[in-house]
Amino acid sequence: MTLQVIAMHGWGGDSRAWEPWRQLAEQRGWQWQSGERGYGSLPPLQPTWITSGAAAAGPRVLIGHSLGPHLVPATVLAAADLVVLLASFGCFVPEGRDRRRLQRGLAGMAAPLQAHLTSGKESSERAVQSMLAAFLQQAADPADAALLPPGPESDPITPAGCRRLLDDLERLEHCDGLPTGFPAAAQVLIVEAEADRIVVPAARTLLCDALPTAAVEVLPGAGHSLLQTNVVPLVFSWLEARQCPWGQAGGSGASASEPVPAGSAE
């Protein structure tokens, strides 16, 4: 029984980040599609589920990093059987002590995007690229941002890409719960980054509270980008533990009320 996977990156990233995941998934015979928002040089791409052939018989897996699950169409998300949330959230700007700081930070990130849309000058483009690089540095921390794959911060910023960045930044600020279409019957794995400088602890708690039957794994010392962690074998182990029971049970998989352990590093 094979799996089909749709993966969506978060704000400021692109689909190149999934390349190591895709290669390992395809070695297992899984069907992999990476969504793309088109912030930089890559064109937008929104995958849909395969509905015929061997892949259609197995479970549908949605993997989203950070804002990624909120960027997937509700119809695609609603059809997922297994959902993996990587350093993600329901509400990004929760009530409490972090709220004003987060709002100021988002406003500061929006300013160069708005300026570039207005002027279109080379200097304003450099300001956008600098802002993206600073964000990615914070997302990588405590790891070195040089370990990140190339992304929109190193690409020309087109008006369309700039507009998408700004629109999704607004979406980020106004996320106030699970993404529209979140499948109530899906089995869910939440992977938290212990040292996450992007998603505040209150937002992580709210996500777990919204999904009380989810399996939760916390990666010690990990930053938001989950660099230099065992996240890939951990997630693939969790998926493989459900792949076989899915075929044996004729499509029902393991019970969400009896979670299978997520596993450990290979």
PDB file of C-alpha atoms in Angstrom:
ATOM      1  CA  MET A   1       0.000   0.000   0.000  1.00  0.00           C
ATOM      2  CA  THR A   2       1.590   3.252  -1.144  1.00  0.00           C
ATOM      3  CA  LEU A   3       1.142   6.762   0.175  1.00  0.00           C
ATOM      4  CA  GLN A   4       0.544   9.963  -1.695  1.00  0.00           C
ATOM      5  CA  VAL A   5       1.945  13.088  -0.092  1.00  0.00           C
ATOM      6  CA  ILE A   6       1.280  16.771  -0.650  1.00  0.00           C
ATOM      7  CA  ALA A   7       3.721  19.087   1.138  1.00  0.00           C
ATOM      8  CA  MET A   8       3.438  22.859   1.514  1.00  0.00           C
ATOM      9  CA  HIS A   9       6.188  25.205   2.648  1.00  0.00           C
ATOM     10  CA  GLY A  10       5.626  28.193   4.891  1.00  0.00           C
ATOM     11  CA  TRP A  11       5.887  31.964   4.513  1.00  0.00           C
ATOM     12  CA  GLY A  12       9.063  33.205   2.858  1.00  0.00           C
ATOM     13  CA  GLY A  13      10.117  29.747   1.657  1.00  0.00           C
ATOM     14  CA  ASP A  14       9.584  27.666  -1.427  1.00  0.00           C
ATOM     15  CA  SER A  15       9.260  24.083  -2.584  1.00  0.00           C
ATOM     16  CA  ARG A  16      13.023  23.514  -2.896  1.00  0.00           C
ATOM     17  CA  ALA A  17      13.085  22.881   0.854  1.00  0.00           C
ATOM     18  CA  TRP A  18      11.224  19.597   0.320  1.00  0.00           C
ATOM     19  CA  GLU A  19      13.744  18.084  -2.122  1.00  0.00           C
ATOM     20  CA  PRO A  20      15.495  15.788   0.423  1.00  0.00           C
ATOM     21  CA  TRP A  21      12.072  14.657   1.660  1.00  0.00           C
ATOM     22  CA  ARG A  22      10.856  13.954  -1.877  1.00  0.00           C
ATOM     23  CA  GLN A  23      13.890  11.851  -2.737  1.00  0.00           C
ATOM     24  CA  LEU A  24      13.527   9.676   0.361  1.00  0.00           C
ATOM     25  CA  ALA A  25       9.765   9.352  -0.145  1.00  0.00           C
ATOM     26  CA  GLU A  26      10.176   8.215  -3.733  1.00  0.00           C
ATOM     27  CA  GLN A  27      12.746   5.629  -2.619  1.00  0.00           C
ATOM     28  CA  ARG A  28       9.898   4.161  -0.581  1.00  0.00           C
ATOM     29  CA  GLY A  29       7.580   4.169  -3.589  1.00  0.00           C
ATOM     30  CA  TRP A  30       5.473   7.054  -2.292  1.00  0.00           C
ATOM     31  CA  GLN A  31       3.949   9.651  -4.591  1.00  0.00           C
ATOM     32  CA  TRP A  32       5.184  13.120  -3.612  1.00  0.00           C
ATOM     33  CA  GLN A  33       3.994  16.563  -4.713  1.00  0.00           C
ATOM     34  CA  SER A  34       5.358  19.852  -3.393  1.00  0.00           C
ATOM     35  CA  GLY A  35       3.135  22.922  -3.359  1.00  0.00           C
ATOM     36  CA  GLU A  36       4.618  26.246  -4.381  1.00  0.00           C
ATOM     37  CA  ARG A  37       3.410  29.756  -3.517  1.00  0.00           C
ATOM     38  CA  GLY A  38       5.615  31.513  -6.057  1.00  0.00           C
ATOM     39  CA  TYR A  39       7.264  34.148  -3.879  1.00  0.00           C
ATOM     40  CA  GLY A  40      10.483  34.072  -5.910  1.00  0.00           C
ATOM     41  CA  SER A  41      11.570  32.560  -9.207  1.00  0.00           C
ATOM     42  CA  LEU A  42       9.406  29.432  -9.069  1.00  0.00           C
ATOM     43  CA  PRO A  43       5.874  29.604 -10.506  1.00  0.00           C
ATOM     44  CA  PRO A  44       2.912  28.950  -8.198  1.00  0.00           C
ATOM     45  CA  LEU A  45       1.753  25.327  -8.080  1.00  0.00           C
ATOM     46  CA  GLN A  46      -1.096  23.861  -6.061  1.00  0.00           C
ATOM     47  CA  PRO A  47      -1.114  20.046  -6.235  1.00  0.00           C
ATOM     48  CA  THR A  48      -4.308  18.008  -6.048  1.00  0.00           C
ATOM     49  CA  TRP A  49      -4.831  14.432  -4.940  1.00  0.00           C
ATOM     50  CA  ILE A  50      -4.265  11.575  -7.376  1.00  0.00           C
ATOM     51  CA  THR A  51      -7.608   9.859  -7.971  1.00  0.00           C
ATOM     52  CA  SER A  52      -6.628   6.837 -10.071  1.00  0.00           C
ATOM     53  CA  GLY A  53      -3.973   4.117  -9.982  1.00  0.00           C
ATOM     54  CA  ALA A  54      -2.154   2.547  -7.030  1.00  0.00           C
ATOM     55  CA  ALA A  55      -1.563   5.857  -5.241  1.00  0.00           C
ATOM     56  CA  ALA A  56      -5.294   6.524  -5.029  1.00  0.00           C
ATOM     57  CA  ALA A  57      -5.834   3.381  -2.932  1.00  0.00           C
ATOM     58  CA  GLY A  58      -3.550   4.459  -0.093  1.00  0.00           C
ATOM     59  CA  PRO A  59      -3.804   7.165   2.533  1.00  0.00           C
ATOM     60  CA  ARG A  60      -3.514  10.811   1.580  1.00  0.00           C
ATOM     61  CA  VAL A  61      -0.842  12.627   3.565  1.00  0.00           C
ATOM     62  CA  LEU A  62      -0.654  16.388   4.016  1.00  0.00           C
ATOM     63  CA  ILE A  63       2.630  17.730   5.418  1.00  0.00           C
ATOM     64  CA  GLY A  64       2.796  21.431   6.185  1.00  0.00           C
ATOM     65  CA  HIS A  65       5.534  23.566   7.672  1.00  0.00           C
ATOM     66  CA  SER A  66       4.615  26.688   9.640  1.00  0.00           C
ATOM     67  CA  LEU A  67       1.960  28.612   7.647  1.00  0.00           C
ATOM     68  CA  GLY A  68       1.891  25.833   5.038  1.00  0.00           C
ATOM     69  CA  PRO A  69      -1.354  24.123   6.161  1.00  0.00           C
ATOM     70  CA  HIS A  70      -3.151  27.481   5.930  1.00  0.00           C
ATOM     71  CA  LEU A  71      -1.963  27.872   2.310  1.00  0.00           C
ATOM     72  CA  VAL A  72      -3.544  24.622   1.105  1.00  0.00           C
ATOM     73  CA  PRO A  73      -7.043  24.847  -0.433  1.00  0.00           C
ATOM     74  CA  ALA A  74      -9.730  23.674   1.975  1.00  0.00           C
ATOM     75  CA  THR A  75     -10.864  20.958  -0.449  1.00  0.00           C
ATOM     76  CA  VAL A  76      -7.362  19.457  -0.559  1.00  0.00           C
ATOM     77  CA  LEU A  77      -6.870  19.638   3.202  1.00  0.00           C
ATOM     78  CA  ALA A  78     -10.320  18.179   3.912  1.00  0.00           C
ATOM     79  CA  ALA A  79      -9.490  15.041   1.907  1.00  0.00           C
ATOM     80  CA  ALA A  80      -6.293  14.249   3.843  1.00  0.00           C
ATOM     81  CA  ASP A  81      -6.224  11.081   5.964  1.00  0.00           C
ATOM     82  CA  LEU A  82      -2.938  11.823   7.743  1.00  0.00           C
ATOM     83  CA  VAL A  83      -1.717  15.326   8.613  1.00  0.00           C
ATOM     84  CA  VAL A  84       1.774  16.269   9.768  1.00  0.00           C
ATOM     85  CA  LEU A  85       2.185  19.760  11.217  1.00  0.00           C
ATOM     86  CA  LEU A  86       5.813  20.908  11.398  1.00  0.00           C
ATOM     87  CA  ALA A  87       6.514  23.912  13.640  1.00  0.00           C
ATOM     88  CA  SER A  88       2.995  25.030  12.801  1.00  0.00           C
ATOM     89  CA  PHE A  89       0.110  26.787  14.517  1.00  0.00           C
ATOM     90  CA  GLY A  90      -3.577  27.554  14.404  1.00  0.00           C
ATOM     91  CA  CYS A  91      -3.456  31.092  15.804  1.00  0.00           C
ATOM     92  CA  PHE A  92      -0.119  32.798  15.089  1.00  0.00           C
ATOM     93  CA  VAL A  93      -0.721  35.934  17.175  1.00  0.00           C
ATOM     94  CA  PRO A  94      -2.333  34.671  20.380  1.00  0.00           C
ATOM     95  CA  GLU A  95      -3.584  36.806  23.198  1.00  0.00           C
ATOM     96  CA  GLY A  96      -1.028  37.497  25.899  1.00  0.00           C
ATOM     97  CA  ARG A  97       2.370  39.041  26.435  1.00  0.00           C
ATOM     98  CA  ASP A  98       3.726  38.251  22.951  1.00  0.00           C
ATOM     99  CA  ARG A  99       0.833  39.774  21.015  1.00  0.00           C
ATOM    100  CA  ARG A 100       2.059  43.353  20.602  1.00  0.00           C
ATOM    101  CA  ARG A 101       5.633  42.249  19.864  1.00  0.00           C
ATOM    102  CA  LEU A 102       4.418  39.928  17.123  1.00  0.00           C
ATOM    103  CA  GLN A 103       2.158  42.590  15.633  1.00  0.00           C
ATOM    104  CA  ARG A 104       5.040  45.090  15.542  1.00  0.00           C
ATOM    105  CA  GLY A 105       7.295  42.496  13.936  1.00  0.00           C
ATOM    106  CA  LEU A 106       4.759  41.680  11.229  1.00  0.00           C
ATOM    107  CA  ALA A 107       4.227  45.390  10.516  1.00  0.00           C
ATOM    108  CA  GLY A 108       7.980  45.825  10.157  1.00  0.00           C
ATOM    109  CA  MET A 109       8.116  42.944   7.676  1.00  0.00           C
ATOM    110  CA  ALA A 110       5.192  44.315   5.689  1.00  0.00           C
ATOM    111  CA  ALA A 111       6.754  47.784   5.282  1.00  0.00           C
ATOM    112  CA  PRO A 112       9.457  46.871   2.705  1.00  0.00           C
ATOM    113  CA  LEU A 113       6.959  44.758   0.763  1.00  0.00           C
ATOM    114  CA  GLN A 114       4.546  47.680   0.543  1.00  0.00           C
ATOM    115  CA  ALA A 115       7.376  50.032  -0.410  1.00  0.00           C
ATOM    116  CA  HIS A 116       8.559  47.716  -3.183  1.00  0.00           C
ATOM    117  CA  LEU A 117       5.044  47.378  -4.587  1.00  0.00           C
ATOM    118  CA  THR A 118       4.829  51.154  -4.701  1.00  0.00           C
ATOM    119  CA  SER A 119       8.259  51.977  -6.141  1.00  0.00           C
ATOM    120  CA  GLY A 120       9.497  48.843  -7.877  1.00  0.00           C
ATOM    121  CA  LYS A 121      13.037  50.166  -7.558  1.00  0.00           C
ATOM    122  CA  GLU A 122      16.168  48.072  -7.235  1.00  0.00           C
ATOM    123  CA  SER A 123      16.808  49.562  -3.803  1.00  0.00           C
ATOM    124  CA  SER A 124      13.374  48.518  -2.559  1.00  0.00           C
ATOM    125  CA  GLU A 125      13.913  45.013  -3.949  1.00  0.00           C
ATOM    126  CA  ARG A 126      17.152  44.751  -1.980  1.00  0.00           C
ATOM    127  CA  ALA A 127      15.259  45.829   1.130  1.00  0.00           C
ATOM    128  CA  VAL A 128      12.761  42.982   0.612  1.00  0.00           C
ATOM    129  CA  GLN A 129      15.566  40.457   0.106  1.00  0.00           C
ATOM    130  CA  SER A 130      17.287  41.748   3.252  1.00  0.00           C
ATOM    131  CA  MET A 131      14.068  41.393   5.246  1.00  0.00           C
ATOM    132  CA  LEU A 132      13.581  37.821   3.990  1.00  0.00           C
ATOM    133  CA  ALA A 133      17.185  36.933   4.828  1.00  0.00           C
ATOM    134  CA  ALA A 134      16.764  38.303   8.359  1.00  0.00           C
ATOM    135  CA  PHE A 135      13.543  36.326   8.824  1.00  0.00           C
ATOM    136  CA  LEU A 136      15.192  33.120   7.609  1.00  0.00           C
ATOM    137  CA  GLN A 137      18.146  33.685   9.936  1.00  0.00           C
ATOM    138  CA  GLN A 138      15.727  33.886  12.863  1.00  0.00           C
ATOM    139  CA  ALA A 139      13.865  30.816  11.595  1.00  0.00           C
ATOM    140  CA  ALA A 140      17.099  28.826  11.327  1.00  0.00           C
ATOM    141  CA  ASP A 141      18.464  29.821  14.741  1.00  0.00           C
ATOM    142  CA  PRO A 142      20.167  28.191  16.611  1.00  0.00           C
ATOM    143  CA  ALA A 143      21.416  26.488  13.427  1.00  0.00           C
ATOM    144  CA  ASP A 144      23.348  28.375  10.762  1.00  0.00           C
ATOM    145  CA  ALA A 145      21.061  29.865   8.103  1.00  0.00           C
ATOM    146  CA  ALA A 146      23.684  28.852   5.512  1.00  0.00           C
ATOM    147  CA  LEU A 147      22.307  25.320   5.907  1.00  0.00           C
ATOM    148  CA  LEU A 148      18.981  26.389   4.407  1.00  0.00           C
ATOM    149  CA  PRO A 149      18.418  25.610   0.714  1.00  0.00           C
ATOM    150  CA  PRO A 150      18.259  28.542  -1.723  1.00  0.00           C
ATOM    151  CA  GLY A 151      14.948  30.362  -1.561  1.00  0.00           C
ATOM    152  CA  PRO A 152      13.093  33.539  -2.564  1.00  0.00           C
ATOM    153  CA  GLU A 153      15.511  35.719  -0.610  1.00  0.00           C
ATOM    154  CA  SER A 154      18.131  35.057  -3.313  1.00  0.00           C
ATOM    155  CA  ASP A 155      15.715  35.476  -6.252  1.00  0.00           C
ATOM    156  CA  PRO A 156      14.450  38.553  -8.085  1.00  0.00           C
ATOM    157  CA  ILE A 157      11.288  39.770  -6.347  1.00  0.00           C
ATOM    158  CA  THR A 158       8.589  40.314  -8.950  1.00  0.00           C
ATOM    159  CA  PRO A 159       5.481  42.423  -8.259  1.00  0.00           C
ATOM    160  CA  ALA A 160       3.403  39.230  -8.231  1.00  0.00           C
ATOM    161  CA  GLY A 161       5.753  37.532  -5.783  1.00  0.00           C
ATOM    162  CA  CYS A 162       5.843  40.619  -3.597  1.00  0.00           C
ATOM    163  CA  ARG A 163       2.048  40.759  -3.556  1.00  0.00           C
ATOM    164  CA  ARG A 164       1.840  37.084  -2.535  1.00  0.00           C
ATOM    165  CA  LEU A 165       4.318  37.668   0.274  1.00  0.00           C
ATOM    166  CA  LEU A 166       2.285  40.611   1.535  1.00  0.00           C
ATOM    167  CA  ASP A 167      -1.060  38.819   1.211  1.00  0.00           C
ATOM    168  CA  ASP A 168       0.247  35.769   3.057  1.00  0.00           C
ATOM    169  CA  LEU A 169       1.788  37.939   5.754  1.00  0.00           C
ATOM    170  CA  GLU A 170      -1.700  39.343   6.384  1.00  0.00           C
ATOM    171  CA  ARG A 171      -3.067  35.806   6.400  1.00  0.00           C
ATOM    172  CA  LEU A 172      -0.400  34.897   8.964  1.00  0.00           C
ATOM    173  CA  GLU A 173      -1.434  37.731  11.260  1.00  0.00           C
ATOM    174  CA  HIS A 174      -5.124  36.855  11.085  1.00  0.00           C
ATOM    175  CA  CYS A 175      -4.889  33.072  11.492  1.00  0.00           C
ATOM    176  CA  ASP A 176      -7.078  32.400  14.519  1.00  0.00           C
ATOM    177  CA  GLY A 177      -7.624  28.640  14.531  1.00  0.00           C
ATOM    178  CA  LEU A 178      -7.191  25.444  12.570  1.00  0.00           C
ATOM    179  CA  PRO A 179      -7.049  25.967   8.794  1.00  0.00           C
ATOM    180  CA  THR A 180     -10.362  25.931   6.955  1.00  0.00           C
ATOM    181  CA  GLY A 181     -11.195  22.394   5.890  1.00  0.00           C
ATOM    182  CA  PHE A 182      -9.062  20.686   8.531  1.00  0.00           C
ATOM    183  CA  PRO A 183     -10.178  17.022   8.480  1.00  0.00           C
ATOM    184  CA  ALA A 184     -11.780  16.081  11.779  1.00  0.00           C
ATOM    185  CA  ALA A 185     -11.175  12.347  11.279  1.00  0.00           C
ATOM    186  CA  ALA A 186      -7.537  12.598  10.242  1.00  0.00           C
ATOM    187  CA  GLN A 187      -4.721  11.195  12.327  1.00  0.00           C
ATOM    188  CA  VAL A 188      -2.355  14.027  13.172  1.00  0.00           C
ATOM    189  CA  LEU A 189       1.300  14.330  14.110  1.00  0.00           C
ATOM    190  CA  ILE A 190       2.448  17.652  15.587  1.00  0.00           C
ATOM    191  CA  VAL A 191       6.201  18.263  15.541  1.00  0.00           C
ATOM    192  CA  GLU A 192       7.285  21.189  17.700  1.00  0.00           C
ATOM    193  CA  ALA A 193      10.655  22.947  17.679  1.00  0.00           C
ATOM    194  CA  GLU A 194      11.722  23.494  21.276  1.00  0.00           C
ATOM    195  CA  ALA A 195      13.825  26.594  20.486  1.00  0.00           C
ATOM    196  CA  ASP A 196      11.392  28.043  17.911  1.00  0.00           C
ATOM    197  CA  ARG A 197      11.834  31.837  17.621  1.00  0.00           C
ATOM    198  CA  ILE A 198       8.941  32.238  15.169  1.00  0.00           C
ATOM    199  CA  VAL A 199       6.017  30.327  16.702  1.00  0.00           C
ATOM    200  CA  VAL A 200       5.622  31.382  20.331  1.00  0.00           C
ATOM    201  CA  PRO A 201       4.898  28.818  23.072  1.00  0.00           C
ATOM    202  CA  ALA A 202       1.319  30.055  23.536  1.00  0.00           C
ATOM    203  CA  ALA A 203       0.577  29.377  19.855  1.00  0.00           C
ATOM    204  CA  ARG A 204       2.012  25.871  20.148  1.00  0.00           C
ATOM    205  CA  THR A 205      -0.152  25.193  23.196  1.00  0.00           C
ATOM    206  CA  LEU A 206      -3.286  26.398  21.401  1.00  0.00           C
ATOM    207  CA  LEU A 207      -2.572  24.050  18.487  1.00  0.00           C
ATOM    208  CA  CYS A 208      -2.220  21.045  20.782  1.00  0.00           C
ATOM    209  CA  ASP A 209      -5.376  22.038  22.631  1.00  0.00           C
ATOM    210  CA  ALA A 210      -7.269  22.199  19.324  1.00  0.00           C
ATOM    211  CA  LEU A 211      -6.069  18.690  18.398  1.00  0.00           C
ATOM    212  CA  PRO A 212      -6.220  16.723  21.668  1.00  0.00           C
ATOM    213  CA  THR A 213      -5.855  13.278  20.004  1.00  0.00           C
ATOM    214  CA  ALA A 214      -2.777  14.251  17.975  1.00  0.00           C
ATOM    215  CA  ALA A 215       0.592  12.643  18.563  1.00  0.00           C
ATOM    216  CA  VAL A 216       3.079  15.320  19.666  1.00  0.00           C
ATOM    217  CA  GLU A 217       6.847  15.219  19.279  1.00  0.00           C
ATOM    218  CA  VAL A 218       9.117  18.011  20.563  1.00  0.00           C
ATOM    219  CA  LEU A 219      12.558  18.266  18.958  1.00  0.00           C
ATOM    220  CA  PRO A 220      15.033  19.383  21.667  1.00  0.00           C
ATOM    221  CA  GLY A 221      17.033  22.488  20.806  1.00  0.00           C
ATOM    222  CA  ALA A 222      15.469  22.764  17.335  1.00  0.00           C
ATOM    223  CA  GLY A 223      14.729  26.059  15.632  1.00  0.00           C
ATOM    224  CA  HIS A 224      11.730  26.851  13.472  1.00  0.00           C
ATOM    225  CA  SER A 225      13.337  25.504  10.286  1.00  0.00           C
ATOM    226  CA  LEU A 226      14.070  22.170  12.013  1.00  0.00           C
ATOM    227  CA  LEU A 227      17.646  22.108  10.725  1.00  0.00           C
ATOM    228  CA  GLN A 228      20.074  19.461  12.022  1.00  0.00           C
ATOM    229  CA  THR A 229      17.293  17.370  13.586  1.00  0.00           C
ATOM    230  CA  ASN A 230      15.879  13.880  13.064  1.00  0.00           C
ATOM    231  CA  VAL A 231      12.611  15.289  11.720  1.00  0.00           C
ATOM    232  CA  VAL A 232      12.610  13.344   8.443  1.00  0.00           C
ATOM    233  CA  PRO A 233      13.108   9.838   9.895  1.00  0.00           C
ATOM    234  CA  LEU A 234      10.737  10.713  12.730  1.00  0.00           C
ATOM    235  CA  VAL A 235       7.939  11.731  10.356  1.00  0.00           C
ATOM    236  CA  PHE A 236       8.569   8.873   7.915  1.00  0.00           C
ATOM    237  CA  SER A 237       8.556   6.364  10.778  1.00  0.00           C
ATOM    238  CA  TRP A 238       5.176   7.709  11.903  1.00  0.00           C
ATOM    239  CA  LEU A 239       3.805   7.432   8.373  1.00  0.00           C
ATOM    240  CA  GLU A 240       5.178   3.932   7.817  1.00  0.00           C
ATOM    241  CA  ALA A 241       3.545   2.777  11.058  1.00  0.00           C
ATOM    242  CA  ARG A 242       0.213   3.730   9.504  1.00  0.00           C
ATOM    243  CA  GLN A 243       0.924   2.588   5.957  1.00  0.00           C
ATOM    244  CA  CYS A 244       0.698  -1.153   6.685  1.00  0.00           C
ATOM    245  CA  PRO A 245      -2.331  -1.056   9.021  1.00  0.00           C
ATOM    246  CA  TRP A 246      -4.084   1.072   6.402  1.00  0.00           C
ATOM    247  CA  GLY A 247      -3.828  -1.652   3.778  1.00  0.00           C
ATOM    248  CA  GLN A 248      -4.737  -4.427   6.241  1.00  0.00           C
ATOM    249  CA  ALA A 249      -7.792  -2.534   7.488  1.00  0.00           C
ATOM    250  CA  GLY A 250      -9.049  -1.703   4.015  1.00  0.00           C
ATOM    251  CA  GLY A 251      -8.435   2.014   4.335  1.00  0.00           C
ATOM    252  CA  SER A 252      -9.117   2.731   7.990  1.00  0.00           C
ATOM    253  CA  GLY A 253      -5.550   2.831   9.288  1.00  0.00           C
ATOM    254  CA  ALA A 254      -4.654   2.819  12.969  1.00  0.00           C
ATOM    255  CA  SER A 255      -7.159   4.286  15.364  1.00  0.00           C
ATOM    256  CA  ALA A 256      -6.605   7.951  16.112  1.00  0.00           C
ATOM    257  CA  SER A 257      -7.523   7.215  19.717  1.00  0.00           C
ATOM    258  CA  GLU A 258      -4.709   4.620  19.904  1.00  0.00           C
ATOM    259  CA  PRO A 259      -1.741   6.520  18.458  1.00  0.00           C
ATOM    260  CA  VAL A 260       1.279   4.647  17.210  1.00  0.00           C
ATOM    261  CA  PRO A 261       4.559   6.112  18.564  1.00  0.00           C
ATOM    262  CA  ALA A 262       6.252   8.510  16.163  1.00  0.00           C
ATOM    263  CA  GLY A 263       9.550   6.625  16.328  1.00  0.00           C
ATOM    264  CA  SER A 264      13.111   7.872  16.565  1.00  0.00           C
ATOM    265  CA  ALA A 265      16.076   8.696  14.424  1.00  0.00           C
ATOM    266  CA  GLU A 266      17.337   6.078  12.013  1.00  0.00           C
TER     267      GLU A 266
END
